[in-house]
PDB file of C-alpha atoms in Angstrom:
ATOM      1  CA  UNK A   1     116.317 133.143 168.036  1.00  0.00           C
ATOM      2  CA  UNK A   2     115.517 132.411 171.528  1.00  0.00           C
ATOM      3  CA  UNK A   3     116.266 128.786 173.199  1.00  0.00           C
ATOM      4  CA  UNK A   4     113.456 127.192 171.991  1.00  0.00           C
ATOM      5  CA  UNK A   5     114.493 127.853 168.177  1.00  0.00           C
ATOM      6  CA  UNK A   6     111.625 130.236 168.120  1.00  0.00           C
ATOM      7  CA  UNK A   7     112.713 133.316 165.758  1.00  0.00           C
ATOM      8  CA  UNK A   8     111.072 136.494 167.094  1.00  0.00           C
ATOM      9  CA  UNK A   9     111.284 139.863 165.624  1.00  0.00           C
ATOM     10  CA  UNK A  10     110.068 142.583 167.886  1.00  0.00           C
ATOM     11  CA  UNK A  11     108.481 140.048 170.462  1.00  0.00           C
ATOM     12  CA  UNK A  12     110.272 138.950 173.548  1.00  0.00           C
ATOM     13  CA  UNK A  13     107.226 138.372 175.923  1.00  0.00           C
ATOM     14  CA  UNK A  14     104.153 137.146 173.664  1.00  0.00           C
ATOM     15  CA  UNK A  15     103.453 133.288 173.021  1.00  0.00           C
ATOM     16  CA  UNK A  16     102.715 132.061 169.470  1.00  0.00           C
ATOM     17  CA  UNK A  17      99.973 129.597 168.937  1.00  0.00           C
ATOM     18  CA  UNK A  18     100.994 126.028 169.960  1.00  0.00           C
ATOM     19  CA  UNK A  19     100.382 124.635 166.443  1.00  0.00           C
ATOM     20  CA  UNK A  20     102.263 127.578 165.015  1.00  0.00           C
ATOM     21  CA  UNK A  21     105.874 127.863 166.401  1.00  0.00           C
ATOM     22  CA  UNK A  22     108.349 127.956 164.212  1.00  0.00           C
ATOM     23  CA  UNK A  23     109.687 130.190 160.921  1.00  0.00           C
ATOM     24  CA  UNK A  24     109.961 126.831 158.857  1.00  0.00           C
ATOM     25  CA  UNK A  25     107.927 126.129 155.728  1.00  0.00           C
ATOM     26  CA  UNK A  26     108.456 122.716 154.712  1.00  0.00           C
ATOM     27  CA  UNK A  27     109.464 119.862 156.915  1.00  0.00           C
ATOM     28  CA  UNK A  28     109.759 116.220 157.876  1.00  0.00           C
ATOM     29  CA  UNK A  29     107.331 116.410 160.369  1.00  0.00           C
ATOM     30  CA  UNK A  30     105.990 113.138 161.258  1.00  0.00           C
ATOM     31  CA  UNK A  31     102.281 112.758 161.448  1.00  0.00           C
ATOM     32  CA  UNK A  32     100.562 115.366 164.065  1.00  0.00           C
ATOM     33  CA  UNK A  33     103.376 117.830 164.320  1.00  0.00           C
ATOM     34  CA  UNK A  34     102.277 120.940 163.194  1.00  0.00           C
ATOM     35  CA  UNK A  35     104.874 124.143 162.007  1.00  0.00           C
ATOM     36  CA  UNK A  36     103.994 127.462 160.919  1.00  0.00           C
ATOM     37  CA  UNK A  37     104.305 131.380 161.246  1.00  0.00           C
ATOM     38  CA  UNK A  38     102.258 133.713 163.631  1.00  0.00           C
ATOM     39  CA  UNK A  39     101.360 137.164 163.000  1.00  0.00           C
ATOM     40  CA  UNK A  40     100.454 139.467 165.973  1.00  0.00           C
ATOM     41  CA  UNK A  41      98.961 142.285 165.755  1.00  0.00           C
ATOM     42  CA  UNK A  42      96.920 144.535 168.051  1.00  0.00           C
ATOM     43  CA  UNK A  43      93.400 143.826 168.615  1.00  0.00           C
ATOM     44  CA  UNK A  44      92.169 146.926 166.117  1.00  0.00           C
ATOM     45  CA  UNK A  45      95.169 146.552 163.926  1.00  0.00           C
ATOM     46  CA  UNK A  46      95.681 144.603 161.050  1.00  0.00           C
ATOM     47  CA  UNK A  47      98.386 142.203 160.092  1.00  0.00           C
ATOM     48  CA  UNK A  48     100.063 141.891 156.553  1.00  0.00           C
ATOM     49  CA  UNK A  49     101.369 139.395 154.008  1.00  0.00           C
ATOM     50  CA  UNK A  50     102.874 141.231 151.323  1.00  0.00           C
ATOM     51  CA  UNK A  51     103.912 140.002 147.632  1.00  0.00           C
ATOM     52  CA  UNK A  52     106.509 142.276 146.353  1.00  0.00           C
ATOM     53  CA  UNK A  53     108.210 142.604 142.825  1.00  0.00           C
ATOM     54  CA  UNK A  54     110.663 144.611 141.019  1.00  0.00           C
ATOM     55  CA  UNK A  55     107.521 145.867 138.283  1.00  0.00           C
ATOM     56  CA  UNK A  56     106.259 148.998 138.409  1.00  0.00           C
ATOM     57  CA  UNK A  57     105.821 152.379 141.610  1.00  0.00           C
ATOM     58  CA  UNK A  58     104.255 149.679 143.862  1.00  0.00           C
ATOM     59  CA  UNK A  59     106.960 147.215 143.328  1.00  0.00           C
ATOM     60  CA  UNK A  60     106.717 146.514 147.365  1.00  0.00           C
ATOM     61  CA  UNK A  61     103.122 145.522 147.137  1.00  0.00           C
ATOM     62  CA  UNK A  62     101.821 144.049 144.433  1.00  0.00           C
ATOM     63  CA  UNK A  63      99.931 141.610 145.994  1.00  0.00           C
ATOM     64  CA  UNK A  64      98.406 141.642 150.030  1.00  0.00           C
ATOM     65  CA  UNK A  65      96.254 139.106 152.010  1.00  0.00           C
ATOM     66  CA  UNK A  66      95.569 141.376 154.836  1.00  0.00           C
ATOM     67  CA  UNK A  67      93.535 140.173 158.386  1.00  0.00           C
ATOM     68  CA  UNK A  68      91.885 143.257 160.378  1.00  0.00           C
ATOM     69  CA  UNK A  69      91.758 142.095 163.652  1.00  0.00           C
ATOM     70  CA  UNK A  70      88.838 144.423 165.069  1.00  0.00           C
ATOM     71  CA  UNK A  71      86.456 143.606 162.264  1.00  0.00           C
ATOM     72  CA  UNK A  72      87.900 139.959 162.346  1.00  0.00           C
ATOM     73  CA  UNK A  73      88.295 140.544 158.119  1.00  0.00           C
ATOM     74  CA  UNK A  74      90.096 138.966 155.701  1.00  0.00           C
ATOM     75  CA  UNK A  75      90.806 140.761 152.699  1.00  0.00           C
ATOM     76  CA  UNK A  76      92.807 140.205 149.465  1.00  0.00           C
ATOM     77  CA  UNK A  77      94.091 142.440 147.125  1.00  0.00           C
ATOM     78  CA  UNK A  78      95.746 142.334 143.663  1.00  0.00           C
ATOM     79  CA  UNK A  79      97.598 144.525 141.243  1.00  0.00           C
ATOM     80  CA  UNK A  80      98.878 146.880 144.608  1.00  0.00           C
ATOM     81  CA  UNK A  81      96.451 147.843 146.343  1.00  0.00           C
ATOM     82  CA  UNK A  82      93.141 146.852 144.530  1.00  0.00           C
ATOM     83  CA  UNK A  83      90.376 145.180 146.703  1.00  0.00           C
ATOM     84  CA  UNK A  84      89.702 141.520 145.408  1.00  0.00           C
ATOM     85  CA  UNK A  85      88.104 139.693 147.760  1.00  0.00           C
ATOM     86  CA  UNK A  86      86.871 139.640 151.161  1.00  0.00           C
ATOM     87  CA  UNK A  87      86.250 137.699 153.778  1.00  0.00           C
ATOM     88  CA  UNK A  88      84.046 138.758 156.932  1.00  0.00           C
ATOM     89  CA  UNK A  89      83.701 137.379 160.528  1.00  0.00           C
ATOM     90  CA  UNK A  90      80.303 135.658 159.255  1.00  0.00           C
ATOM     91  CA  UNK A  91      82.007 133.750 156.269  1.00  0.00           C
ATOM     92  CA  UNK A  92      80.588 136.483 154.036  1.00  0.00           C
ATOM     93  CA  UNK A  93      82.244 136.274 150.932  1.00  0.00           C
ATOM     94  CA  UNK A  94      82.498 139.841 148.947  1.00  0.00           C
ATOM     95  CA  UNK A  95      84.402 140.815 145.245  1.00  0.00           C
ATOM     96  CA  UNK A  96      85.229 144.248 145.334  1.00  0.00           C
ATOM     97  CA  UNK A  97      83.085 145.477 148.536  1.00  0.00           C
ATOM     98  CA  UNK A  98      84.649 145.534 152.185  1.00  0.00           C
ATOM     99  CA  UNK A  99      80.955 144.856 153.423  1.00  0.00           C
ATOM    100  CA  UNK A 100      79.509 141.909 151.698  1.00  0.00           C
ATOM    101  CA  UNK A 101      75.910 141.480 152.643  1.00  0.00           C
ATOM    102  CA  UNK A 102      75.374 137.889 151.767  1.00  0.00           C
ATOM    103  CA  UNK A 103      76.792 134.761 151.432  1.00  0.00           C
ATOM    104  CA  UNK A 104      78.843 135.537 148.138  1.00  0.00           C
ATOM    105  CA  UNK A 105      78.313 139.765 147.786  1.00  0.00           C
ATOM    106  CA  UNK A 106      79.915 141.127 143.962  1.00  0.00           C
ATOM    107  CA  UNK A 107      80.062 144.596 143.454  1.00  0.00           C
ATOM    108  CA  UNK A 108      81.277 147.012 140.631  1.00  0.00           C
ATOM    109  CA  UNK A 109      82.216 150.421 141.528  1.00  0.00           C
ATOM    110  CA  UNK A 110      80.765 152.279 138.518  1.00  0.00           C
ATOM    111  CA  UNK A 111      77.753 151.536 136.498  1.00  0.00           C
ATOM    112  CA  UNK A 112      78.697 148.908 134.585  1.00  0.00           C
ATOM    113  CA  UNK A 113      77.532 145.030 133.743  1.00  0.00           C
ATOM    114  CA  UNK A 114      77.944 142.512 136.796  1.00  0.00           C
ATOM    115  CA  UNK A 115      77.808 139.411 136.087  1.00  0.00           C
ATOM    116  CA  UNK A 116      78.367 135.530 137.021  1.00  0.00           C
ATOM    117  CA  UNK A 117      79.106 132.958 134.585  1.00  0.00           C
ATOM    118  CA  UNK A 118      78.344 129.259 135.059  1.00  0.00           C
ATOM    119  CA  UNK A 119      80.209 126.756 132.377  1.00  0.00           C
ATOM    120  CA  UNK A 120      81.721 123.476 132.312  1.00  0.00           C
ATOM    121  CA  UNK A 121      83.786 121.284 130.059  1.00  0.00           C
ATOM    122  CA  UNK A 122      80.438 120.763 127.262  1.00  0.00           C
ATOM    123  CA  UNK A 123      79.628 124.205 127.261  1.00  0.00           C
ATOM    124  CA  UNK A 124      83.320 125.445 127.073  1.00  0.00           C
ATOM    125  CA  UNK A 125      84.428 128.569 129.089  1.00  0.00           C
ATOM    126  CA  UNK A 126      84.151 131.327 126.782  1.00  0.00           C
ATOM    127  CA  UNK A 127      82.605 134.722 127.019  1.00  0.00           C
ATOM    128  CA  UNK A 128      79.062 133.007 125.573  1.00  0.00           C
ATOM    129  CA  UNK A 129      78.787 129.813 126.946  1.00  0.00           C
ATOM    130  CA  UNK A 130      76.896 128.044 129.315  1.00  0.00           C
ATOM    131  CA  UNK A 131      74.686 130.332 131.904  1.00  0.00           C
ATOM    132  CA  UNK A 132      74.691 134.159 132.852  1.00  0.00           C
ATOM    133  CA  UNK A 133      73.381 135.853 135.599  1.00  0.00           C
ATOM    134  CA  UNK A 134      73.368 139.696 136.362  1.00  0.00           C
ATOM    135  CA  UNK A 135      72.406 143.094 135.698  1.00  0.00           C
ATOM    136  CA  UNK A 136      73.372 144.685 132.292  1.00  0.00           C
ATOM    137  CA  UNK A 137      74.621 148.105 131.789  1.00  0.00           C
ATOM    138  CA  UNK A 138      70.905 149.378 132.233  1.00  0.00           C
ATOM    139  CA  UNK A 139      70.881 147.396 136.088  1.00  0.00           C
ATOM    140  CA  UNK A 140      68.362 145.408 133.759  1.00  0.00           C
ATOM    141  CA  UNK A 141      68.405 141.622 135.409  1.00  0.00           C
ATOM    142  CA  UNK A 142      69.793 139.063 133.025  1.00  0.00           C
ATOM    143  CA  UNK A 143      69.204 135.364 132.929  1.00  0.00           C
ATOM    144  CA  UNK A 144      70.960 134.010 129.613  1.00  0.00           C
ATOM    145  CA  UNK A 145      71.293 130.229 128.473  1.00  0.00           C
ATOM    146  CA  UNK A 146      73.907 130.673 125.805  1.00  0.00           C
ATOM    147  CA  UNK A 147      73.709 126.589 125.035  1.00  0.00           C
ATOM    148  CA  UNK A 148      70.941 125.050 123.069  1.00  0.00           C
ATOM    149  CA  UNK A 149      69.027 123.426 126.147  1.00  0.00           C
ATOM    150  CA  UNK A 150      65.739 123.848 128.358  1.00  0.00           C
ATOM    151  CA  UNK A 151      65.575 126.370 130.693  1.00  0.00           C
ATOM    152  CA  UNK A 152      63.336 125.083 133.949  1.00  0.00           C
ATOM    153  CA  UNK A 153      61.971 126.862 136.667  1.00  0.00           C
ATOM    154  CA  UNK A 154      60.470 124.992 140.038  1.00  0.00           C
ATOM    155  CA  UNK A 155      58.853 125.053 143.128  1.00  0.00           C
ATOM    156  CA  UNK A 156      58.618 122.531 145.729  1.00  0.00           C
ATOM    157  CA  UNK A 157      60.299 119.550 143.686  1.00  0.00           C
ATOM    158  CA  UNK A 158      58.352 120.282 140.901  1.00  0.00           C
ATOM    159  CA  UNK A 159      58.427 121.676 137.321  1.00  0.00           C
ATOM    160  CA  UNK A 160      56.547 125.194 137.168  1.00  0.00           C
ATOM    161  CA  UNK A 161      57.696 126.221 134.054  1.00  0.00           C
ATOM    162  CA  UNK A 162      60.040 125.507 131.238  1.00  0.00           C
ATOM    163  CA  UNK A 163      61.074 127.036 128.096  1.00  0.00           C
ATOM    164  CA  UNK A 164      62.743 124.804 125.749  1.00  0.00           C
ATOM    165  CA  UNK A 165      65.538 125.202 123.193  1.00  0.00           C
ATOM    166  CA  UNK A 166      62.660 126.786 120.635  1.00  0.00           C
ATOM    167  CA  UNK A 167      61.426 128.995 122.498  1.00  0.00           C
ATOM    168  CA  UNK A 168      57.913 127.328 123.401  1.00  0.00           C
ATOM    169  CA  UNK A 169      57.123 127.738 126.989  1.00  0.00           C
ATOM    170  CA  UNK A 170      55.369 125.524 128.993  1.00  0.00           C
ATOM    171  CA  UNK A 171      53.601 126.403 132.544  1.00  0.00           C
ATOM    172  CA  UNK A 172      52.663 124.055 135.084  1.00  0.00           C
TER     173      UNK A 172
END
């Protein structure tokens, strides 16, 4: 602890962030101060939050938000060491891919179903309700309205084509 109240572990000469000074979480602050922790790291390093319990051979690291300072990369994992999301220097979002390619990127690492599901409190959460979107085991594109509505497509403002709760579809 220097004279500043500063705790430093392994850094005598380096400044921490002026918002982000102190090891205390939680504090009477009044409005504008700011507290918080600093990590340094080198500038192709990474630095490391780990979540550690007494469960299982990776009992240290169960859980890890990691930032990678070259690639200026967030990345969380779960369960150890298994990638669950990312978070690139362009605001990328990617599930289970280091390198996602667009705005939110999911990838599976085999051949199986990937899929998003779209619900709310009428349609319930469960595994068939509300909308799906994805490919299938077969990389065959799904679009699937498990409730008993319209489905619309449209262009430019405007209805192009719908096919209702029968069935019937209607173009233009």
């Amino acid at each position: 602890v220097d004279s500043s109240g500063q705790v430093r572990i392994h850094n005598t000469n380096m400044s921490a962030n002026s918002v982000a000074q102190s090891l205390i979480v939680g504090t009477s602050a009044t409005a504008g101060d700011a507290y918080g922790i600093s990590i340094f790291g080198g500038s192709s390093a990474s630095s490391n939050i780990f979540f550690a319990d007494s469960d299982g051979a990776q009992g240290d690291r169960r859980g890890t938000i990691r930032y990678f300072h070259g690639t200026d990369q967030f990345q969380f994992n779960t369960g150890g060491n298994n990638l669950g999301l990312v978070i690139d220097s362009s605001q990328n979002v990617g599930i289970g891919t280091t390198s996602p390619q667009r705005r939110l990127h999911q990838h599976i690492s085999s051949s199986g179903a990937n899929y998003h599901s779209f619900t709310n409190d009428t349609t319930g959460s469960g595994s068939s309700a509300g909308l799906l979107l994805g490919i299938n085991l077969n990389e065959e594109a799904i679009i699937w309205n498990y409730e008993n509505t319209d489905m619309r497509f449209a262009t430019n403002g405007t209805d192009r084509l719908i096919i209702d709760n029968s069935g019937n579809v209607g173009i233009g």
